[in-house]
Short mmCIF file of the C-alpha atoms (twelve columns), coordinates in Angstrom:
data_MODEL
# 
_entry.id   MODEL 
# 
loop_
_atom_site.group_PDB 
_atom_site.id 
_atom_site.type_symbol 
_atom_site.label_atom_id 
_atom_site.label_alt_id 
_atom_site.label_comp_id 
_atom_site.label_asym_id 
_atom_site.label_seq_id 
_atom_site.Cartn_x 
_atom_site.Cartn_y 
_atom_site.Cartn_z 
_atom_site.pdbx_PDB_model_num 
ATOM 1   C CA . MET A 1   0.001  0.003   0.002   1 
ATOM 2   C CA . VAL A 2   1.081  3.556   -0.702  1 
ATOM 3   C CA . GLU A 3   0.859  5.773   2.359   1 
ATOM 4   C CA . PRO A 4   2.548  9.149   1.799   1 
ATOM 5   C CA . ALA A 5   4.020  10.990  4.759   1 
ATOM 6   C CA . ASP A 6   4.287  14.741  5.328   1 
ATOM 7   C CA . GLY A 7   7.491  16.582  4.572   1 
ATOM 8   C CA . LEU A 8   8.816  14.191  1.907   1 
ATOM 9   C CA . PRO A 9   9.606  14.820  -1.771  1 
ATOM 10  C CA . ASP A 10  7.511  13.665  -4.698  1 
ATOM 11  C CA . SER A 11  10.595 12.134  -6.313  1 
ATOM 12  C CA . ILE A 12  14.288 11.481  -5.706  1 
ATOM 13  C CA . THR A 13  17.372 10.749  -7.770  1 
ATOM 14  C CA . ILE A 14  19.089 7.469   -7.021  1 
ATOM 15  C CA . TYR A 15  22.837 7.737   -7.525  1 
ATOM 16  C CA . GLU A 16  23.704 4.115   -8.278  1 
ATOM 17  C CA . VAL A 17  27.131 2.992   -7.050  1 
ATOM 18  C CA . GLY A 18  26.940 -0.781  -7.427  1 
ATOM 19  C CA . ALA A 19  29.145 -1.018  -10.507 1 
ATOM 20  C CA . ARG A 20  31.970 0.954   -8.903  1 
ATOM 21  C CA . ASP A 21  31.685 1.029   -5.105  1 
ATOM 22  C CA . GLY A 22  30.006 -2.366  -5.093  1 
ATOM 23  C CA . LEU A 23  32.378 -4.338  -7.303  1 
ATOM 24  C CA . GLN A 24  35.604 -2.703  -6.092  1 
ATOM 25  C CA . ASN A 25  35.317 -4.677  -2.861  1 
ATOM 26  C CA . GLU A 26  34.933 -8.112  -4.445  1 
ATOM 27  C CA . LYS A 27  37.714 -10.581 -3.627  1 
ATOM 28  C CA . SER A 28  37.886 -11.742 -7.238  1 
ATOM 29  C CA . VAL A 29  37.989 -9.629  -10.382 1 
ATOM 30  C CA . VAL A 30  34.637 -9.540  -12.163 1 
ATOM 31  C CA . PRO A 31  35.025 -9.880  -15.964 1 
ATOM 32  C CA . THR A 32  34.485 -6.706  -17.978 1 
ATOM 33  C CA . ALA A 33  31.663 -8.303  -19.965 1 
ATOM 34  C CA . VAL A 34  29.796 -9.102  -16.741 1 
ATOM 35  C CA . LYS A 35  30.243 -5.527  -15.469 1 
ATOM 36  C CA . ALA A 36  28.950 -4.133  -18.751 1 
ATOM 37  C CA . GLU A 37  25.919 -6.417  -18.691 1 
ATOM 38  C CA . PHE A 38  25.268 -5.471  -15.063 1 
ATOM 39  C CA . ILE A 39  25.199 -1.792  -16.014 1 
ATOM 40  C CA . ARG A 40  22.971 -2.414  -19.046 1 
ATOM 41  C CA . ARG A 41  20.492 -4.317  -16.881 1 
ATOM 42  C CA . MET A 42  20.424 -1.507  -14.314 1 
ATOM 43  C CA . ILE A 43  19.758 0.997   -17.090 1 
ATOM 44  C CA . ASP A 44  16.931 -1.195  -18.387 1 
ATOM 45  C CA . ALA A 45  15.479 -1.283  -14.869 1 
ATOM 46  C CA . GLY A 46  15.191 2.504   -14.916 1 
ATOM 47  C CA . LEU A 47  18.335 3.656   -13.133 1 
ATOM 48  C CA . ASP A 48  19.796 6.701   -14.851 1 
ATOM 49  C CA . THR A 49  22.622 8.072   -12.714 1 
ATOM 50  C CA . ILE A 50  25.141 5.236   -12.540 1 
ATOM 51  C CA . GLU A 51  28.756 5.568   -11.435 1 
ATOM 52  C CA . THR A 52  30.364 3.077   -13.785 1 
ATOM 53  C CA . THR A 53  33.980 2.664   -12.672 1 
ATOM 54  C CA . SER A 54  37.107 4.333   -11.314 1 
ATOM 55  C CA . PHE A 55  40.248 5.414   -13.150 1 
ATOM 56  C CA . VAL A 56  42.661 4.449   -10.391 1 
ATOM 57  C CA . PRO A 57  46.046 2.714   -10.717 1 
ATOM 58  C CA . PRO A 58  45.540 -1.076  -11.036 1 
ATOM 59  C CA . SER A 59  47.843 -1.577  -8.057  1 
ATOM 60  C CA . TRP A 60  45.359 0.352   -5.884  1 
ATOM 61  C CA . ILE A 61  42.199 -1.493  -6.849  1 
ATOM 62  C CA . PRO A 62  42.811 -4.401  -9.268  1 
ATOM 63  C CA . GLN A 63  39.070 -5.021  -9.508  1 
ATOM 64  C CA . LEU A 64  38.695 -1.783  -11.499 1 
ATOM 65  C CA . ALA A 65  41.784 -2.048  -13.689 1 
ATOM 66  C CA . ASP A 66  39.580 -2.404  -16.766 1 
ATOM 67  C CA . ALA A 67  38.053 1.098   -16.595 1 
ATOM 68  C CA . THR A 68  38.914 2.127   -20.167 1 
ATOM 69  C CA . GLU A 69  37.868 -1.255  -21.547 1 
ATOM 70  C CA . LEU A 70  34.546 -1.047  -19.686 1 
ATOM 71  C CA . VAL A 71  33.767 2.445   -20.976 1 
ATOM 72  C CA . ASP A 72  34.618 1.359   -24.514 1 
ATOM 73  C CA . SER A 73  32.426 -1.712  -24.133 1 
ATOM 74  C CA . LEU A 74  29.445 0.404   -23.071 1 
ATOM 75  C CA . GLY A 75  30.013 2.962   -25.818 1 
ATOM 76  C CA . GLN A 76  27.875 6.076   -25.677 1 
ATOM 77  C CA . GLU A 77  25.949 4.764   -22.671 1 
ATOM 78  C CA . ALA A 78  29.124 5.331   -20.609 1 
ATOM 79  C CA . ARG A 79  29.680 8.794   -22.057 1 
ATOM 80  C CA . ARG A 80  26.464 10.423  -20.921 1 
ATOM 81  C CA . PRO A 81  26.547 13.149  -18.249 1 
ATOM 82  C CA . THR A 82  24.752 10.783  -15.861 1 
ATOM 83  C CA . ARG A 83  27.528 8.158   -15.985 1 
ATOM 84  C CA . PRO A 84  30.238 9.564   -13.689 1 
ATOM 85  C CA . VAL A 85  33.543 7.862   -12.968 1 
ATOM 86  C CA . LEU A 86  35.798 8.241   -9.952  1 
ATOM 87  C CA . VAL A 87  39.231 9.810   -10.493 1 
ATOM 88  C CA . PRO A 88  41.853 10.183  -7.735  1 
ATOM 89  C CA . ASN A 89  44.264 12.582  -9.419  1 
ATOM 90  C CA . GLU A 90  45.229 14.306  -12.674 1 
ATOM 91  C CA . ARG A 91  46.495 11.109  -14.255 1 
ATOM 92  C CA . GLY A 92  43.133 9.499   -13.575 1 
ATOM 93  C CA . LEU A 93  41.450 12.551  -15.078 1 
ATOM 94  C CA . ASP A 94  43.653 12.297  -18.167 1 
ATOM 95  C CA . ASN A 95  42.551 8.702   -18.675 1 
ATOM 96  C CA . ALA A 96  38.896 9.535   -18.038 1 
ATOM 97  C CA . LEU A 97  38.971 12.415  -20.531 1 
ATOM 98  C CA . ALA A 98  40.679 10.213  -23.106 1 
ATOM 99  C CA . ALA A 99  37.870 7.692   -22.630 1 
ATOM 100 C CA . GLY A 100 35.324 10.420  -23.357 1 
ATOM 101 C CA . VAL A 101 33.399 10.544  -20.065 1 
ATOM 102 C CA . LYS A 102 31.312 13.608  -19.239 1 
ATOM 103 C CA . SER A 103 31.262 13.600  -15.431 1 
ATOM 104 C CA . ILE A 104 33.649 12.656  -12.654 1 
ATOM 105 C CA . ALA A 105 33.890 12.315  -8.893  1 
ATOM 106 C CA . VAL A 106 36.751 12.875  -6.455  1 
ATOM 107 C CA . PHE A 107 36.936 11.087  -3.141  1 
ATOM 108 C CA . GLY A 108 38.136 12.815  0.022   1 
ATOM 109 C CA . SER A 109 38.073 12.051  3.726   1 
ATOM 110 C CA . ALA A 110 36.888 13.836  6.854   1 
ATOM 111 C CA . THR A 111 39.645 12.192  8.896   1 
ATOM 112 C CA . GLU A 112 43.413 12.311  8.635   1 
ATOM 113 C CA . THR A 113 43.920 8.582   9.219   1 
ATOM 114 C CA . PHE A 114 41.630 7.489   6.408   1 
ATOM 115 C CA . ALA A 115 43.044 10.143  4.101   1 
ATOM 116 C CA . ARG A 116 46.458 8.605   4.659   1 
ATOM 117 C CA . LYS A 117 45.236 5.042   4.183   1 
ATOM 118 C CA . ASN A 118 43.090 5.780   1.136   1 
ATOM 119 C CA . LEU A 119 45.193 8.390   -0.692  1 
ATOM 120 C CA . ASN A 120 48.537 8.319   1.133   1 
ATOM 121 C CA . ARG A 121 48.110 12.016  1.829   1 
ATOM 122 C CA . SER A 122 46.875 14.324  4.556   1 
ATOM 123 C CA . ILE A 123 43.500 16.011  4.172   1 
ATOM 124 C CA . ALA A 124 45.184 19.232  3.081   1 
ATOM 125 C CA . GLU A 125 47.431 17.424  0.626   1 
ATOM 126 C CA . SER A 126 44.487 15.530  -0.855  1 
ATOM 127 C CA . LEU A 127 42.570 18.774  -1.371  1 
ATOM 128 C CA . ASP A 128 45.615 20.234  -3.077  1 
ATOM 129 C CA . MET A 129 45.658 17.162  -5.343  1 
ATOM 130 C CA . PHE A 130 41.954 17.552  -6.163  1 
ATOM 131 C CA . ALA A 131 42.164 21.267  -6.968  1 
ATOM 132 C CA . PRO A 132 43.635 20.970  -10.489 1 
ATOM 133 C CA . VAL A 133 41.464 17.923  -11.186 1 
ATOM 134 C CA . VAL A 134 38.277 19.847  -10.446 1 
ATOM 135 C CA . LYS A 135 39.459 22.973  -12.275 1 
ATOM 136 C CA . ARG A 136 40.406 21.084  -15.424 1 
ATOM 137 C CA . ALA A 137 37.193 19.087  -15.355 1 
ATOM 138 C CA . LYS A 138 35.074 22.218  -15.026 1 
ATOM 139 C CA . ASP A 139 37.087 23.940  -17.772 1 
ATOM 140 C CA . ASP A 140 36.119 20.987  -20.002 1 
ATOM 141 C CA . ASP A 141 32.444 21.365  -18.978 1 
ATOM 142 C CA . LEU A 142 32.351 18.166  -16.932 1 
ATOM 143 C CA . TRP A 143 30.009 17.740  -13.980 1 
ATOM 144 C CA . VAL A 144 31.943 17.098  -10.759 1 
ATOM 145 C CA . ARG A 145 30.917 15.356  -7.554  1 
ATOM 146 C CA . GLY A 146 32.921 15.497  -4.334  1 
ATOM 147 C CA . TYR A 147 32.744 12.584  -1.918  1 
ATOM 148 C CA . VAL A 148 33.680 12.990  1.728   1 
ATOM 149 C CA . SER A 149 34.044 9.691   3.565   1 
ATOM 150 C CA . MET A 150 34.108 8.962   7.316   1 
ATOM 151 C CA . CYS A 151 31.569 11.718  8.033   1 
ATOM 152 C CA . PHE A 152 30.083 9.959   11.060  1 
ATOM 153 C CA . GLY A 153 32.741 7.693   12.467  1 
ATOM 154 C CA . ASP A 154 36.208 6.362   11.706  1 
ATOM 155 C CA . PRO A 155 37.507 2.892   12.703  1 
ATOM 156 C CA . TRP A 156 40.816 4.397   13.830  1 
ATOM 157 C CA . GLU A 157 39.793 7.800   15.188  1 
ATOM 158 C CA . GLY A 158 36.325 7.014   16.525  1 
ATOM 159 C CA . PRO A 159 33.477 9.569   16.405  1 
ATOM 160 C CA . VAL A 160 34.166 12.407  13.970  1 
ATOM 161 C CA . PRO A 161 33.268 15.918  15.189  1 
ATOM 162 C CA . ILE A 162 30.591 17.547  13.070  1 
ATOM 163 C CA . GLU A 163 32.565 20.777  12.763  1 
ATOM 164 C CA . GLN A 164 35.504 18.795  11.367  1 
ATOM 165 C CA . VAL A 165 33.280 17.204  8.721   1 
ATOM 166 C CA . VAL A 166 31.758 20.549  7.761   1 
ATOM 167 C CA . ASP A 167 35.193 22.109  7.403   1 
ATOM 168 C CA . VAL A 168 36.394 19.425  4.990   1 
ATOM 169 C CA . CYS A 169 33.136 19.513  3.025   1 
ATOM 170 C CA . ALA A 170 33.291 23.281  2.682   1 
ATOM 171 C CA . ARG A 171 36.884 23.204  1.498   1 
ATOM 172 C CA . LEU A 172 36.080 20.532  -1.075  1 
ATOM 173 C CA . MET A 173 33.062 22.383  -2.395  1 
ATOM 174 C CA . GLU A 174 35.062 25.603  -2.637  1 
ATOM 175 C CA . LEU A 175 37.149 23.853  -5.312  1 
ATOM 176 C CA . GLY A 176 34.117 23.999  -7.595  1 
ATOM 177 C CA . CYS A 177 32.314 20.680  -7.144  1 
ATOM 178 C CA . ASP A 178 28.692 20.621  -8.282  1 
ATOM 179 C CA . GLN A 179 27.522 18.098  -5.697  1 
ATOM 180 C CA . LEU A 180 28.664 16.826  -2.304  1 
ATOM 181 C CA . SER A 181 28.157 13.261  -1.133  1 
ATOM 182 C CA . ILE A 182 28.473 12.750  2.623   1 
ATOM 183 C CA . GLY A 183 29.470 9.183   3.435   1 
ATOM 184 C CA . ASP A 184 28.871 7.014   6.469   1 
ATOM 185 C CA . THR A 185 31.670 4.695   5.411   1 
ATOM 186 C CA . ILE A 186 31.448 2.282   8.354   1 
ATOM 187 C CA . GLY A 187 27.702 2.604   8.926   1 
ATOM 188 C CA . VAL A 188 27.738 3.993   12.474  1 
ATOM 189 C CA . GLY A 189 25.509 7.002   11.804  1 
ATOM 190 C CA . THR A 190 22.069 7.341   13.382  1 
ATOM 191 C CA . PRO A 191 19.121 9.607   12.482  1 
ATOM 192 C CA . GLY A 192 19.835 12.372  14.974  1 
ATOM 193 C CA . HIS A 193 23.440 12.557  13.866  1 
ATOM 194 C CA . VAL A 194 22.334 12.815  10.226  1 
ATOM 195 C CA . ALA A 195 19.970 15.668  11.063  1 
ATOM 196 C CA . ARG A 196 22.624 17.587  12.993  1 
ATOM 197 C CA . LEU A 197 25.188 17.221  10.216  1 
ATOM 198 C CA . LEU A 198 22.760 18.361  7.516   1 
ATOM 199 C CA . ASP A 199 21.788 21.364  9.644   1 
ATOM 200 C CA . ALA A 200 25.445 22.243  10.194  1 
ATOM 201 C CA . LEU A 201 26.210 21.951  6.487   1 
ATOM 202 C CA . GLY A 202 23.263 24.217  5.750   1 
ATOM 203 C CA . ASP A 203 24.535 26.757  8.266   1 
ATOM 204 C CA . SER A 204 27.887 26.712  6.456   1 
ATOM 205 C CA . GLY A 205 26.222 27.567  3.144   1 
ATOM 206 C CA . ILE A 206 26.015 24.091  1.615   1 
ATOM 207 C CA . GLY A 207 22.332 23.620  0.893   1 
ATOM 208 C CA . VAL A 208 20.547 20.293  0.656   1 
ATOM 209 C CA . ASP A 209 20.010 20.927  -3.060  1 
ATOM 210 C CA . ARG A 210 23.743 20.238  -3.499  1 
ATOM 211 C CA . ILE A 211 23.993 17.235  -1.145  1 
ATOM 212 C CA . GLY A 212 23.691 13.508  -1.680  1 
ATOM 213 C CA . VAL A 213 23.826 10.959  1.138   1 
ATOM 214 C CA . HIS A 214 25.798 7.716   1.098   1 
ATOM 215 C CA . PHE A 215 24.940 5.288   3.886   1 
ATOM 216 C CA . HIS A 216 26.352 1.852   4.626   1 
ATOM 217 C CA . ASP A 217 24.095 -0.627  6.387   1 
ATOM 218 C CA . THR A 218 26.565 -2.108  8.894   1 
ATOM 219 C CA . TYR A 219 24.221 -1.596  11.851  1 
ATOM 220 C CA . GLY A 220 20.953 -1.632  9.910   1 
ATOM 221 C CA . GLN A 221 20.595 2.158   9.997   1 
ATOM 222 C CA . ALA A 222 20.859 3.041   6.305   1 
ATOM 223 C CA . LEU A 223 17.126 3.313   5.566   1 
ATOM 224 C CA . SER A 224 16.282 5.214   8.747   1 
ATOM 225 C CA . ASN A 225 19.143 7.614   8.097   1 
ATOM 226 C CA . THR A 226 17.949 8.070   4.524   1 
ATOM 227 C CA . LEU A 227 14.417 8.863   5.651   1 
ATOM 228 C CA . VAL A 228 15.694 11.610  7.960   1 
ATOM 229 C CA . ALA A 229 17.799 13.025  5.130   1 
ATOM 230 C CA . LEU A 230 14.737 13.124  2.860   1 
ATOM 231 C CA . GLN A 231 12.764 14.878  5.589   1 
ATOM 232 C CA . HIS A 232 15.542 17.478  5.694   1 
ATOM 233 C CA . GLY A 233 15.245 18.158  1.963   1 
ATOM 234 C CA . VAL A 234 17.902 15.873  0.451   1 
ATOM 235 C CA . ARG A 235 16.851 14.610  -2.985  1 
ATOM 236 C CA . VAL A 236 19.878 12.507  -4.017  1 
ATOM 237 C CA . VAL A 237 20.509 9.138   -2.384  1 
ATOM 238 C CA . ASP A 238 23.438 6.840   -3.123  1 
ATOM 239 C CA . ALA A 239 22.560 3.161   -3.246  1 
ATOM 240 C CA . SER A 240 23.974 -0.079  -4.613  1 
ATOM 241 C CA . THR A 241 21.960 -2.650  -6.526  1 
ATOM 242 C CA . GLY A 242 21.870 -5.838  -4.495  1 
ATOM 243 C CA . GLY A 243 23.532 -4.095  -1.530  1 
ATOM 244 C CA . LEU A 244 26.986 -4.737  -2.973  1 
ATOM 245 C CA . GLY A 245 29.967 -2.901  -1.603  1 
ATOM 246 C CA . GLY A 246 32.165 -1.918  1.245   1 
ATOM 247 C CA . CYS A 247 35.534 -0.219  1.278   1 
ATOM 248 C CA . PRO A 248 38.899 -1.898  0.574   1 
ATOM 249 C CA . TYR A 249 40.628 0.496   2.983   1 
ATOM 250 C CA . ALA A 250 38.176 0.217   5.901   1 
ATOM 251 C CA . LYS A 251 37.555 -3.404  6.789   1 
ATOM 252 C CA . SER A 252 34.633 -2.598  9.101   1 
ATOM 253 C CA . ALA A 253 32.700 -1.105  6.166   1 
ATOM 254 C CA . THR A 254 30.047 -3.551  4.987   1 
ATOM 255 C CA . GLY A 255 27.590 -3.214  2.144   1 
ATOM 256 C CA . ASN A 256 25.939 -0.078  0.878   1 
ATOM 257 C CA . LEU A 257 22.261 0.678   1.212   1 
ATOM 258 C CA . ALA A 258 20.605 -1.721  -1.244  1 
ATOM 259 C CA . THR A 259 18.881 0.069   -4.102  1 
ATOM 260 C CA . GLU A 260 15.964 -2.366  -3.937  1 
ATOM 261 C CA . ASP A 261 15.407 -1.650  -0.243  1 
ATOM 262 C CA . LEU A 262 15.423 2.080   -0.967  1 
ATOM 263 C CA . VAL A 263 12.980 1.700   -3.864  1 
ATOM 264 C CA . TRP A 264 10.618 -0.426  -1.737  1 
ATOM 265 C CA . MET A 265 10.524 2.236   0.983   1 
ATOM 266 C CA . CYS A 266 10.039 5.034   -1.531  1 
ATOM 267 C CA . ARG A 267 7.278  3.171   -3.328  1 
ATOM 268 C CA . GLY A 268 5.405  2.762   -0.065  1 
ATOM 269 C CA . LEU A 269 5.783  6.490   0.640   1 
ATOM 270 C CA . GLY A 270 4.638  7.495   -2.833  1 
ATOM 271 C CA . ILE A 271 8.075  8.823   -3.798  1 
ATOM 272 C CA . GLU A 272 8.894  8.343   -7.471  1 
ATOM 273 C CA . THR A 273 12.285 6.818   -8.318  1 
ATOM 274 C CA . GLY A 274 11.800 5.830   -11.951 1 
ATOM 275 C CA . VAL A 275 12.879 2.274   -11.149 1 
ATOM 276 C CA . ASP A 276 11.121 -0.938  -12.160 1 
ATOM 277 C CA . LEU A 277 11.587 -2.917  -8.941  1 
ATOM 278 C CA . ASP A 278 10.913 -6.322  -10.495 1 
ATOM 279 C CA . LYS A 279 13.546 -5.763  -13.160 1 
ATOM 280 C CA . LEU A 280 16.042 -4.506  -10.574 1 
ATOM 281 C CA . VAL A 281 15.480 -7.512  -8.327  1 
ATOM 282 C CA . ALA A 282 16.005 -9.787  -11.334 1 
ATOM 283 C CA . THR A 283 19.249 -7.932  -12.038 1 
ATOM 284 C CA . SER A 284 20.472 -8.518  -8.497  1 
ATOM 285 C CA . VAL A 285 19.539 -12.180 -8.621  1 
ATOM 286 C CA . TRP A 286 21.491 -12.478 -11.876 1 
ATOM 287 C CA . MET A 287 24.497 -10.644 -10.408 1 
ATOM 288 C CA . ALA A 288 24.428 -12.752 -7.262  1 
ATOM 289 C CA . ASP A 289 24.687 -15.813 -9.490  1 
ATOM 290 C CA . GLN A 290 27.712 -14.281 -11.236 1 
ATOM 291 C CA . LEU A 291 29.370 -13.630 -7.869  1 
ATOM 292 C CA . GLY A 292 28.432 -17.014 -6.421  1 
ATOM 293 C CA . ARG A 293 26.668 -15.740 -3.309  1 
ATOM 294 C CA . PRO A 294 23.233 -14.376 -2.365  1 
ATOM 295 C CA . SER A 295 22.403 -10.679 -2.280  1 
ATOM 296 C CA . PRO A 296 22.325 -9.109  1.199   1 
ATOM 297 C CA . SER A 297 19.317 -6.975  0.175   1 
ATOM 298 C CA . ARG A 298 16.246 -7.927  2.186   1 
ATOM 299 C CA . VAL A 299 13.939 -6.968  -0.686  1 
ATOM 300 C CA . VAL A 300 15.909 -9.085  -3.146  1 
ATOM 301 C CA . ARG A 301 15.703 -12.016 -0.748  1 
ATOM 302 C CA . ALA A 302 11.970 -11.522 -0.303  1 
ATOM 303 C CA . LEU A 303 11.038 -10.959 -3.952  1 
ATOM 304 C CA . GLY A 304 13.818 -12.849 -5.693  1 
ATOM 305 C CA . THR A 305 12.599 -16.169 -4.346  1 
ATOM 306 C CA . ALA A 306 8.904  -15.467 -4.727  1 
# 
């Protein structure tokens, strides 16, 4: 049954991260042809904004070493403005531009420890590295997203002060990013914390119209945190088909919010997502078979065996 609630949007944009954030954490390398088919099936299910891959050195993340091959395999579908790729530095941007992509994302950290582990740089040094990437991308008319990870908690540093998160977010957005994604990388965030952070970001001048939320479901809080974000005006939600994902540099990070679980909640609230849930569930069942293990998504488990 559809039972709308007050204070929620009529529609949202799902920023699909399964092909990149999901598959980068797999123990084995998924063949390029399987990745391409996965993306095509997600597109057929109605997902439009899909982060396809990452142009990182193969030694960093071997699972995504085929970025150029994947983009070429997808052709023009991978070169639309709604098919961003992650780039860590100018060399990654060079490769992404050569591949013909139209949008990119950079990936920063709210904590010094994770910045060192993920990028081998301090927060300040990583921002210095991103500055020419963002400038060049904008000069070439690319859309740019800025991720900030560890916005709620860090496995090495513990709870992350809200003012520290806001400071890093503001500095990243000042580089010229079009959108900010705040990440609960290890899934420790709770609804009140989400509300306080969004309020603090708003007070700093970063409105909810420029914010996406990226929740991991380690403690089962991803949907409740998402609902609070929607009540605060957020309209972009990161999710991963089948609940795939984690983080290769933070072992306590489990899967992302499953796209199917998000769509189920939104459908019940009367929020339009543009997604055909049956097709998406079938896609996750297919992908689970490719990976040799069941999907962690509760909706996939409920509907995929029906």
